[in-house]
CSV table of C-alpha atoms and ligand atoms in Angstrom, one decimal:
chain,number,residue,atom,x,y,z
A,248,MET,CA,0.0,0.0,0.0
A,249,PRO,CA,1.4,3.4,-0.9
A,250,ASP,CA,1.9,6.0,1.8
A,251,LEU,CA,-0.6,8.9,1.2
A,252,GLN,CA,-0.3,12.0,3.4
A,253,LEU,CA,-2.8,14.8,3.3
A,254,ILE,CA,-1.6,18.1,4.8
A,255,HIS,CA,-3.9,21.1,5.7
A,256,GLY,CA,-2.0,24.3,5.1
A,257,ASN,CA,-0.3,26.8,2.8
A,258,CYS,CA,1.9,24.9,0.3
A,259,ILE,CA,4.7,27.5,0.7
A,260,ASP,CA,5.0,26.7,4.5
A,261,GLU,CA,4.4,23.0,4.0
A,262,LEU,CA,6.9,22.6,1.2
A,263,ARG,CA,9.5,24.3,3.4
A,264,LYS,CA,9.2,21.4,5.9
A,265,LEU,CA,10.2,18.8,3.3
A,266,LYS,CA,13.8,17.7,2.9
A,267,SER,CA,15.8,19.0,0.0
A,268,SER,CA,16.1,16.6,-3.0
A,269,SER,CA,13.5,14.2,-1.6
A,270,VAL,CA,10.7,14.3,-4.2
A,271,ASP,CA,10.5,12.5,-7.5
A,272,LEU,CA,7.6,14.3,-9.1
A,273,ILE,CA,5.5,17.4,-8.5
A,274,ILE,CA,2.2,17.9,-10.1
A,275,ALA,CA,0.9,21.4,-9.4
A,276,ASP,CA,-2.5,22.7,-10.4
A,277,PRO,CA,-2.4,26.1,-8.7
A,278,PRO,CA,-5.3,28.7,-8.8
A,279,TYR,CA,-4.9,30.4,-12.2
A,280,ASN,CA,-5.8,33.8,-10.7
A,281,LEU,CA,-9.0,34.1,-12.7
A,282,GLY,CA,-11.4,34.7,-9.8
A,283,LYS,CA,-12.6,31.1,-9.2
A,284,ASP,CA,-14.3,30.7,-5.8
A,285,TYR,CA,-12.3,28.2,-3.7
A,286,GLY,CA,-13.7,29.7,-0.5
A,287,ASN,CA,-10.3,31.1,0.5
A,288,GLY,CA,-9.7,34.1,-1.8
A,289,SER,CA,-6.7,32.4,-3.4
A,290,ASP,CA,-7.7,33.0,-7.0
A,291,SER,CA,-8.2,36.8,-6.8
A,292,MET,CA,-4.7,38.4,-6.2
A,293,SER,CA,-3.2,41.4,-7.8
A,294,ALA,CA,-0.9,40.4,-10.7
A,295,ALA,CA,2.2,41.4,-8.6
A,296,THR,CA,1.1,39.4,-5.6
A,297,TYR,CA,0.2,36.4,-7.7
A,298,LEU,CA,3.7,36.4,-9.4
A,299,ALA,CA,5.4,36.7,-6.0
A,300,PHE,CA,3.3,33.8,-4.7
A,301,THR,CA,4.1,31.7,-7.8
A,302,ARG,CA,7.9,32.4,-7.4
A,303,ALA,CA,7.7,31.4,-3.7
A,304,TRP,CA,6.0,28.0,-4.1
A,305,LEU,CA,8.1,27.2,-7.2
A,306,GLN,CA,11.4,28.0,-5.4
A,307,GLU,CA,10.4,25.5,-2.7
A,308,SER,CA,9.3,23.0,-5.2
A,309,VAL,CA,12.7,23.1,-7.0
A,310,ARG,CA,14.5,22.7,-3.7
A,311,VAL,CA,12.6,19.6,-2.8
A,312,LEU,CA,12.9,17.9,-6.2
A,313,LYS,CA,15.5,15.2,-6.7
A,314,PRO,CA,18.1,15.8,-9.4
A,315,THR,CA,16.2,13.2,-11.5
A,316,GLY,CA,12.8,14.8,-10.6
A,317,SER,CA,10.2,16.6,-12.8
A,318,ILE,CA,7.5,19.2,-12.3
A,319,TYR,CA,4.3,19.7,-14.3
A,320,VAL,CA,2.4,22.9,-13.8
A,321,PHE,CA,-1.1,23.6,-15.0
A,322,MET,CA,-1.8,27.2,-16.0
A,323,GLY,CA,-4.4,29.4,-17.7
A,324,PHE,CA,-3.9,31.9,-20.4
A,325,ARG,CA,-3.2,35.0,-18.3
A,326,PHE,CA,0.0,33.8,-16.6
A,327,ILE,CA,1.3,31.0,-18.8
A,328,ALA,CA,4.0,33.1,-20.5
A,329,ARG,CA,5.3,34.5,-17.3
A,330,LEU,CA,5.2,31.0,-15.7
A,331,TYR,CA,7.4,29.7,-18.5
A,332,SER,CA,9.9,32.5,-18.0
A,333,ILE,CA,10.1,31.9,-14.2
A,334,LEU,CA,10.7,28.1,-14.7
A,335,GLU,CA,13.3,28.4,-17.4
A,336,ASP,CA,15.0,31.8,-16.9
A,337,GLU,CA,14.7,32.4,-13.2
A,338,LEU,CA,14.8,28.8,-11.8
A,339,GLY,CA,17.1,27.3,-14.4
A,340,LEU,CA,15.0,24.2,-15.0
A,341,GLN,CA,15.2,22.1,-18.1
A,342,PHE,CA,12.2,22.5,-20.5
A,343,ASN,CA,10.7,19.1,-21.6
A,344,GLY,CA,7.3,20.0,-22.9
A,345,TRP,CA,4.4,22.4,-23.3
A,346,ILE,CA,1.3,20.2,-23.2
A,347,CYS,CA,-2.1,21.3,-24.4
A,348,TRP,CA,-4.9,19.7,-22.5
A,349,PHE,CA,-7.8,19.8,-25.0
A,350,TYR,CA,-11.4,19.3,-23.9
A,351,THR,CA,-14.6,19.3,-25.9
A,352,GLN,CA,-17.0,20.9,-23.4
A,353,GLY,CA,-16.5,24.2,-21.7
A,354,MET,CA,-17.8,27.7,-21.3
A,355,GLY,CA,-19.4,29.1,-24.5
A,356,LYS,CA,-18.4,32.7,-25.6
A,357,THR,CA,-20.6,34.9,-27.8
A,358,ARG,CA,-17.8,37.3,-28.7
A,359,GLY,CA,-14.5,35.6,-29.3
A,360,PHE,CA,-13.5,32.0,-29.4
A,361,SER,CA,-14.7,29.6,-26.6
A,362,PRO,CA,-11.8,28.3,-24.6
A,363,ARG,CA,-11.2,24.6,-25.2
A,364,HIS,CA,-7.8,24.0,-23.7
A,365,ASP,CA,-5.5,24.6,-20.6
A,366,ASP,CA,-1.8,24.4,-20.8
A,367,LEU,CA,0.6,22.3,-18.8
A,368,LEU,CA,4.4,23.0,-18.6
A,369,PHE,CA,6.7,20.1,-18.0
A,370,PHE,CA,10.2,20.9,-16.7
A,371,SER,CA,12.9,18.8,-15.0
A,372,LYS,CA,15.8,19.6,-12.7
A,373,SER,CA,18.3,18.0,-15.1
A,374,ASP,CA,18.6,16.0,-18.3
A,375,LYS,CA,18.6,12.8,-16.2
A,376,PHE,CA,14.8,12.9,-15.6
A,377,THR,CA,12.7,9.8,-15.5
A,378,PHE,CA,10.6,9.2,-18.6
A,379,ASN,CA,8.7,5.9,-19.0
A,380,LEU,CA,7.6,6.2,-22.6
A,381,ASP,CA,6.4,2.5,-22.8
A,382,ASP,CA,3.9,3.1,-19.9
A,383,ILE,CA,2.1,5.9,-21.7
A,384,ARG,CA,2.0,4.9,-25.4
A,385,VAL,CA,-1.3,5.1,-27.3
A,386,PRO,CA,-2.5,2.5,-29.8
A,387,GLN,CA,-1.3,2.7,-33.5
A,388,LYS,CA,-3.8,3.0,-36.4
A,389,PHE,CA,-1.8,0.2,-38.1
A,390,TYR,CA,-0.2,-2.5,-36.0
A,391,ARG,CA,2.5,-4.8,-37.5
A,392,SER,CA,2.9,-2.9,-40.7
A,393,ARG,CA,4.1,0.4,-39.3
A,394,ASN,CA,6.1,1.8,-36.4
A,395,ASN,CA,6.4,0.4,-32.9
A,396,MET,CA,4.2,-2.5,-32.0
A,397,ARG,CA,3.8,-1.3,-28.5
A,398,GLY,CA,2.1,2.0,-29.6
A,399,ALA,CA,2.9,5.6,-30.4
A,400,ASN,CA,4.2,8.5,-28.3
A,401,PRO,CA,1.0,10.4,-27.2
A,402,GLY,CA,2.4,13.7,-28.3
A,403,ASP,CA,1.8,17.0,-26.5
A,404,VAL,CA,-1.9,17.5,-27.2
A,405,TRP,CA,-3.9,15.5,-24.7
A,406,GLU,CA,-7.6,15.1,-25.0
A,407,PHE,CA,-9.5,14.3,-21.8
A,408,SER,CA,-13.1,15.2,-21.1
A,409,HIS,CA,-13.9,17.1,-17.9
A,410,VAL,CA,-15.4,14.9,-15.2
A,411,HIS,CA,-19.2,15.0,-15.6
A,412,TYR,CA,-21.5,15.7,-12.7
A,413,CYS,CA,-23.1,12.3,-13.2
A,414,GLN,CA,-19.8,10.4,-12.7
A,415,ASP,CA,-19.2,8.7,-9.3
A,416,SER,CA,-15.8,10.4,-8.8
A,417,ARG,CA,-17.2,14.0,-9.4
A,418,THR,CA,-17.0,16.1,-6.3
A,419,THR,CA,-18.2,19.6,-5.5
A,420,HIS,CA,-14.7,21.1,-6.1
A,421,PRO,CA,-15.0,23.7,-8.9
A,422,THR,CA,-11.9,22.8,-10.9
A,423,GLN,CA,-11.5,19.0,-10.5
A,424,LYS,CA,-9.2,17.6,-13.1
A,425,PRO,CA,-9.8,14.3,-15.0
A,426,GLU,CA,-7.9,11.3,-13.5
A,427,GLY,CA,-6.6,10.3,-16.9
A,428,LEU,CA,-4.5,13.5,-17.1
A,429,MET,CA,-2.7,12.8,-13.8
A,430,GLU,CA,-2.4,9.1,-14.7
A,431,ARG,CA,-0.3,10.0,-17.7
A,432,MET,CA,2.1,12.3,-15.8
A,433,VAL,CA,2.5,9.9,-12.9
A,434,LEU,CA,3.2,6.9,-15.2
A,435,ALA,CA,5.6,8.9,-17.4
A,436,SER,CA,7.6,10.7,-14.7
A,437,SER,CA,7.7,8.4,-11.6
A,438,ASN,CA,8.2,4.8,-10.7
A,439,PRO,CA,6.2,2.6,-8.3
A,440,GLY,CA,7.2,3.3,-4.7
A,441,GLU,CA,8.5,6.8,-5.5
A,442,LEU,CA,7.2,10.1,-4.0
A,443,VAL,CA,4.8,12.5,-5.8
A,444,VAL,CA,3.8,15.9,-4.3
A,445,ASP,CA,0.7,17.9,-5.2
A,446,PRO,CA,1.0,21.3,-3.5
A,447,PHE,CA,-2.6,22.3,-4.5
A,448,ALA,CA,-4.5,19.0,-4.0
A,449,GLY,CA,-8.1,20.4,-4.4
A,450,SER,CA,-10.4,17.4,-4.7
A,451,GLY,CA,-7.4,15.0,-4.5
A,452,THR,CA,-7.2,13.8,-8.1
A,453,THR,CA,-3.4,13.3,-7.9
A,454,VAL,CA,-3.6,11.6,-4.6
A,455,ARG,CA,-6.3,9.2,-5.8
A,456,VAL,CA,-4.3,8.4,-8.9
A,457,CYS,CA,-1.1,7.7,-6.8
A,458,GLN,CA,-3.2,5.4,-4.5
A,459,GLN,CA,-4.1,3.3,-7.5
A,460,LEU,CA,-0.7,3.4,-9.2
A,461,ASP,CA,1.3,2.5,-6.1
A,462,ARG,CA,3.2,5.8,-5.7
A,463,ASN,CA,3.6,7.5,-2.3
A,464,CYS,CA,2.0,10.9,-2.3
A,465,ILE,CA,1.8,14.1,-0.3
A,466,GLY,CA,-1.2,16.3,-1.1
A,467,ILE,CA,-1.3,19.9,0.4
A,468,GLU,CA,-4.5,21.9,0.5
A,469,LEU,CA,-5.5,25.2,2.0
A,470,SER,CA,-9.2,24.4,2.6
A,471,ASP,CA,-10.1,21.8,5.1
A,472,GLU,CA,-13.5,21.3,3.3
A,473,TYR,CA,-11.5,19.9,0.4
A,474,LEU,CA,-9.4,17.7,2.6
A,475,ASP,CA,-12.7,16.0,3.8
A,476,ILE,CA,-13.6,15.5,0.2
A,477,ILE,CA,-10.2,13.8,-0.5
A,478,GLN,CA,-10.5,11.6,2.5
A,479,SER,CA,-13.8,10.2,1.4
A,480,ARG,CA,-12.6,9.9,-2.2
A,481,LEU,CA,-9.7,7.7,-1.1
A,482,GLN,CA,-12.2,5.4,0.6
A,483,GLN,CA,-14.3,4.8,-2.5
A,484,PRO,CA,-14.0,1.4,-4.2
A,485,PHE,CA,-12.0,1.7,-7.4
A,486,ALA,CA,-13.7,0.8,-10.7
A,487,GLY,CA,-11.3,2.4,-13.1
A,488,PHE,CA,-10.1,6.0,-13.7
A,489,ASP,CA,-12.8,8.5,-14.6
A,490,SER,CA,-11.4,9.6,-18.0
A,491,ILE,CA,-9.5,8.2,-20.9
A,492,ASP,CA,-7.7,9.5,-23.9
A,493,PRO,CA,-10.1,8.5,-26.8
A,494,ARG,CA,-7.1,7.1,-28.7
A,495,MET,CA,-6.8,4.3,-26.1
A,496,LYS,CA,-9.9,2.8,-27.6
A,497,ARG,CA,-8.4,2.8,-31.1
A,498,ILE,CA,-8.2,-0.7,-32.7
A,499,PRO,CA,-5.7,-1.1,-35.5
A,500,ASN,CA,-7.0,-1.6,-39.0
A,501,ASP,CA,-4.7,-4.4,-40.1
A,502,LEU,CA,-5.3,-7.3,-37.7
A,503,ASN,CA,-6.1,-9.7,-40.5
A,504,ASP,CA,-4.3,-12.8,-39.1
A,505,PRO,CA,-6.5,-14.5,-36.4
A,506,ALA,CA,-3.6,-15.4,-34.2
A,507,LEU,CA,-2.1,-11.9,-34.4
A,508,ARG,CA,-5.5,-10.5,-33.7
A,509,GLN,CA,-5.9,-12.5,-30.4
A,510,GLU,CA,-2.4,-11.7,-29.3
A,511,TYR,CA,-3.0,-8.0,-30.0
A,512,LYS,CA,-6.4,-8.0,-28.2
A,513,HIS,CA,-4.7,-9.4,-25.1
A,514,ASN,CA,-1.9,-6.9,-25.3
A,515,HIS,CA,-4.2,-4.0,-25.9
A,516,ILE,CA,-6.1,-4.6,-22.7
A,517,LYS,CA,-2.9,-5.0,-20.7
A,518,TRP,CA,-1.1,-2.0,-22.3
A,519,PHE,CA,-3.9,0.5,-22.7
A,520,LEU,CA,-6.9,-0.4,-20.5
A,521,SER,CA,-5.3,-1.3,-17.2
A,522,HIS,CA,-6.9,0.9,-14.6
A,523,HIS,CA,-9.8,1.6,-17.1
A,524,GLU,CA,-12.0,-1.4,-16.3
A,525,THR,CA,-15.2,0.6,-17.2
A,526,GLU,CA,-14.0,0.7,-20.9
A,527,LEU,CA,-13.5,-3.1,-21.3
A,528,GLN,CA,-17.1,-3.9,-22.4
A,529,ALA,CA,-17.2,-1.1,-25.0
A,530,PHE,CA,-13.7,-2.2,-26.3
A,531,GLU,CA,-14.9,-5.9,-26.7
A,532,GLU,CA,-18.0,-4.7,-28.6
A,533,GLU,CA,-16.0,-2.5,-30.9
A,534,PHE,CA,-13.4,-5.2,-31.5
A,535,ASN,CA,-16.2,-7.7,-32.4
A,536,ARG,CA,-17.8,-5.1,-34.7
A,537,LYS,CA,-14.6,-4.4,-36.5
A,538,TYR,CA,-13.5,-8.1,-36.7
A,539,PRO,CA,-16.7,-10.2,-36.7
A,540,ALA,CA,-16.2,-13.9,-36.1
A,541,ARG,CA,-16.4,-15.8,-39.4
A,542,VAL,CA,-18.8,-18.7,-39.3
A,543,THR,CA,-17.4,-21.7,-41.2
A,544,LEU,CA,-19.9,-24.3,-42.5
B,778,SAM,C1,-7.0,24.4,-9.4
B,778,SAM,S1,-7.4,23.8,-7.8
B,778,SAM,C2,-6.7,22.1,-7.8
B,778,SAM,C3,-7.6,21.1,-8.4
B,778,SAM,C4,-7.1,19.7,-8.3
B,778,SAM,N1,-6.0,19.5,-9.3
B,778,SAM,C5,-8.2,18.7,-8.6
B,778,SAM,O1,-8.1,17.9,-9.5
B,778,SAM,O2,-9.2,18.7,-7.8
B,778,SAM,C6,-6.3,24.7,-6.8
B,778,SAM,C7,-6.5,24.3,-5.3
B,778,SAM,O3,-5.4,25.0,-4.6
B,778,SAM,C8,-5.9,25.4,-3.3
B,778,SAM,N2,-5.0,26.4,-2.8
B,778,SAM,C9,-4.9,27.7,-3.1
B,778,SAM,N3,-3.9,28.3,-2.6
B,778,SAM,C10,-3.2,27.4,-1.9
B,778,SAM,C11,-2.0,27.4,-1.1
B,778,SAM,N4,-1.3,28.5,-0.9
B,778,SAM,N5,-1.6,26.3,-0.5
B,778,SAM,C12,-2.3,25.1,-0.7
B,778,SAM,N6,-3.4,25.0,-1.5
B,778,SAM,C13,-3.9,26.2,-2.0
B,778,SAM,C14,-7.3,25.8,-3.6
B,778,SAM,O4,-8.1,25.8,-2.4
B,778,SAM,C15,-7.8,24.8,-4.6
B,778,SAM,O5,-8.4,23.7,-4.0
């Protein structure tokens, strides 16, 4: 069982209490300073105060990261450019990726384009960072005939739906992230038994994902109301993560040989649908539709 710690407090103070070079991965989803109501005023600062706050928690984050460690930071449009500059120019981290989280539902604008993505910056402390590509590949359109049989690199545009109000894992937190997003970062940038820190735990998405993927995790959150939500979320029976990259359901078009088809089907479930049990039935149905069993008389 992984060690999961929930800490009630301000992440700057709480990160200060952690040992230097002790953390493998930080997943940070701070308030974007766009005026969301988290019940604690944390999303409505002046620009200068917000930037000072951002520098302070990032400095502590860099101190606690191991030399092989990585940090992913979510950010909205208003501060993303300045965040990039703080991470690269001021903190001297190594840039690894600017990921676009694309979602199909969201607020509709009547003047201007409706926002359909958030950004995620991925930096590491050195060029010796962990990156488990085989654990996060996505299925190929063509299997044997092209590329790597194990699947393709998912790229830097990630599609995951928001968690819908009718889903069991949906809480009352206003900016709950899909578990599939955190799953990809945790699998790519940490190993089982390592330590992940989420300084802005919110509804506990990162902690829940770490619980299921056997990573130790520290989640820090300012509001005790959200800590209660996390506690009860961690007690819920697990029936699969609440979101999946639609490409994970893709079935290659060239599985013409029956033996290869069976081998592929077995591998697909193991490689792409582990921790996504709710998708298994739909996958079986789609597989049978695409490759109907031939009746021989
Ligand atoms: C964008 S939300 C995180 C959502 C989370 N990723 C999830 O999936 O539920 C940011 C959270 O940071 C918390 N927060 C704001 N300022 C904080 C601080 N200084 N220290 C710790 N938590 C803070 C807010 O209360 C809010 O729950």
